[in-house]
């Protein structure tokens, strides 16, 4: 049963109940593959995201950081052998380009690993996402990008949603007519396990231009 976690951002640690569910889902802990969001900056090693797992007691035998230092074939092999794949937060656009350049999306979709993404990583895990200057991207024109497509919905993650409901609803109205959108900010998660979708924290569903808060199920 495939398991995917779409995370917001956690300023401290995973809350206890989310950490507990992750511990239950992540039983194979041989190898963690972390995919950088800005793969040309080698100093950024995903220490923050890794610390969330460490504090939850989820420790791996091997840790691999995937960036431009690796050859494409080596990156794909690491993905294929990973117990958990973690798409790190940061620059959504650069990570999206890297996933295409290194042809990692198919490897991730075929993997039986637990797949996690934080912020930018969660956005790129989804089927489609809106790139707009109103969401902080340095672009003139809004456009819809294809993500990996692990699940058939869109994600807006780690955005100041609570103070921008009208903006978010307006920006995502057209896309929400085509596909459901899960929007969240900090300390939130959407878990897809098989056919079941669970939410943790303040997560909102935008569908057919309407926005509603979802009940927590994790």
C-alpha positions in Angstrom: 0.0 0.0 0.0 1.6 3.3 -1.1 1.9 6.0 1.5 2.5 9.7 0.7 3.0 12.6 3.1 2.4 16.2 2.0 3.8 18.3 4.7 3.7 22.0 5.5 6.7 23.4 7.5 7.5 22.6 11.1 9.3 25.3 13.0 10.1 22.9 15.8 9.5 19.2 15.7 6.8 16.8 14.4 4.0 17.0 16.9 3.7 13.8 18.9 0.7 12.2 17.2 2.1 12.9 13.7 5.5 11.4 14.7 3.7 8.4 16.0 1.9 7.8 12.7 5.1 8.3 10.8 6.8 5.7 13.0 4.1 3.2 12.2 4.2 3.9 8.5 8.0 3.9 8.1 9.0 0.4 9.0 11.8 -0.1 6.5 14.6 2.3 7.6 17.5 1.2 5.4 17.9 4.2 3.2 16.6 7.8 3.2 16.9 9.7 -0.2 16.6 13.4 0.2 16.0 15.5 -3.0 17.2 19.0 -2.8 14.9 21.9 -3.9 17.9 24.0 -5.0 20.3 21.2 -6.2 23.1 23.5 -7.2 23.6 24.7 -3.6 25.7 21.9 -2.1 26.0 23.3 1.4 22.3 22.9 2.1 22.1 19.3 3.3 18.4 19.0 4.5 19.5 19.2 8.1 16.2 20.8 9.2 13.9 18.2 7.6 16.2 15.4 8.8 16.1 16.7 12.3 12.3 16.3 12.3 12.7 12.5 11.6 15.6 12.2 14.1 13.5 13.8 16.9 10.7 11.4 16.1 13.1 8.5 16.5 13.1 7.6 12.8 16.8 6.8 12.1 18.1 5.3 8.9 21.1 3.2 8.1 22.0 5.3 5.1 21.4 8.9 4.1 21.7 10.1 0.5 21.4 13.7 -0.7 20.4 14.0 -4.3 21.7 17.1 -6.1 23.8 18.1 -9.2 26.8 16.5 -7.6 25.4 13.1 -8.6 25.1 11.7 -12.1 21.6 11.1 -13.3 21.9 7.3 -13.3 23.3 7.3 -9.7 20.4 9.5 -8.5 17.9 7.2 -10.1 19.5 4.2 -8.5 19.4 5.8 -5.0 15.7 6.5 -5.6 15.0 2.9 -6.7 16.7 1.5 -3.5 15.3 4.0 -1.0 13.1 3.1 1.9 11.9 6.7 2.2 12.1 9.5 -0.4 11.9 13.0 1.0 11.5 16.0 -1.3 12.9 18.9 0.7 11.5 22.4 1.0 12.8 25.6 -0.6 12.6 26.5 -4.3 9.7 24.8 -6.0 10.6 25.8 -9.5 14.2 24.7 -9.3 13.2 21.4 -7.8 10.6 20.9 -10.5 13.3 21.5 -13.2 15.7 19.1 -11.5 13.1 16.4 -11.3 12.6 16.6 -15.1 16.3 17.0 -16.0 17.2 13.9 -13.9 14.1 12.0 -15.0 13.3 11.2 -11.3 9.5 11.4 -11.4 8.9 8.0 -13.0 11.4 6.4 -10.5 9.5 8.0 -7.6 6.1 6.9 -8.9 7.2 3.3 -9.4 8.9 3.2 -5.9 7.3 1.3 -3.1 9.0 3.7 -0.6 7.1 6.1 1.6 7.3 9.4 -0.2 7.3 12.7 1.8 7.6 16.3 0.8 7.8 19.5 2.8 6.6 22.8 1.4 8.1 23.0 -2.1 8.6 19.2 -2.0 4.9 18.6 -1.2 3.9 20.9 -4.0 6.0 19.0 -6.5 4.6 15.7 -5.4 1.2 16.7 -6.5 -0.4 16.4 -9.9 -0.4 20.1 -10.8 0.4 23.4 -9.1 -0.1 27.1 -9.8 3.0 29.2 -10.1 1.9 32.8 -9.4 3.7 36.0 -8.2 0.9 36.3 -5.6 2.3 33.1 -4.1 5.8 34.5 -3.9 7.2 33.2 -7.2 9.3 35.6 -9.2 7.3 35.4 -12.4 5.3 37.9 -14.4 2.7 35.4 -15.7 0.9 32.8 -13.7 1.1 29.3 -15.1 0.3 25.7 -14.1 3.1 23.2 -13.7 3.0 19.4 -13.7 4.3 17.8 -10.6 5.2 14.2 -10.1 1.5 13.2 -9.9 1.7 10.8 -7.0 -2.0 11.6 -6.3 -4.6 13.3 -8.5 -4.8 16.6 -6.6 -3.0 19.9 -6.2 -1.2 21.2 -3.2 -0.6 24.7 -1.8 1.8 24.2 1.1 3.4 26.6 3.6 1.6 29.7 2.5 0.1 32.3 4.8 -3.4 31.0 4.1 -5.2 32.3 7.1 -4.6 35.9 6.2 -5.1 35.5 2.4 -8.3 33.5 2.0 -9.8 35.8 -0.7 -6.5 35.9 -2.6 -6.1 32.1 -2.5 -9.7 31.5 -3.5 -9.3 33.9 -6.5 -6.0 32.6 -7.6 -6.9 28.9 -7.4 -10.5 29.2 -8.6 -9.9 28.0 -12.2 -7.6 25.2 -11.2 -10.0 24.0 -8.5 -12.7 23.5 -11.2 -10.4 20.9 -12.7 -8.8 19.3 -9.7 -9.1 19.3 -5.9 -6.5 21.5 -4.1 -5.3 20.9 -0.5 -4.1 24.1 1.1 -2.2 24.3 4.3 0.4 26.4 6.1 2.7 25.4 9.0 2.5 22.3 11.2 0.2 20.5 8.8 0.1 17.3 6.9 -2.0 15.4 4.3 -1.4 11.7 4.3 -2.5 9.5 1.5 -2.4 5.8 2.3 -3.9 3.6 -0.3 -7.3 5.2 -1.1 -7.6 7.0 2.2 -6.7 10.6 2.8 -6.0 11.8 6.3 -5.3 15.4 7.5 -3.3 16.8 10.4 -3.5 20.4 11.5 -5.4 23.2 9.7 -5.9 21.9 6.1 -8.4 23.4 3.7 -10.0 21.8 0.6 -10.6 24.0 -2.4 -12.9 22.4 -4.9 -15.0 24.0 -7.6 -14.0 27.5 -6.3 -15.3 26.7 -2.8 -13.0 26.5 0.2 -13.7 24.5 3.4 -11.7 23.5 6.4 -11.3 19.8 6.8 -11.6 17.9 10.1 -8.4 16.5 11.5 -8.3 12.7 11.2 -4.7 12.0 12.3 
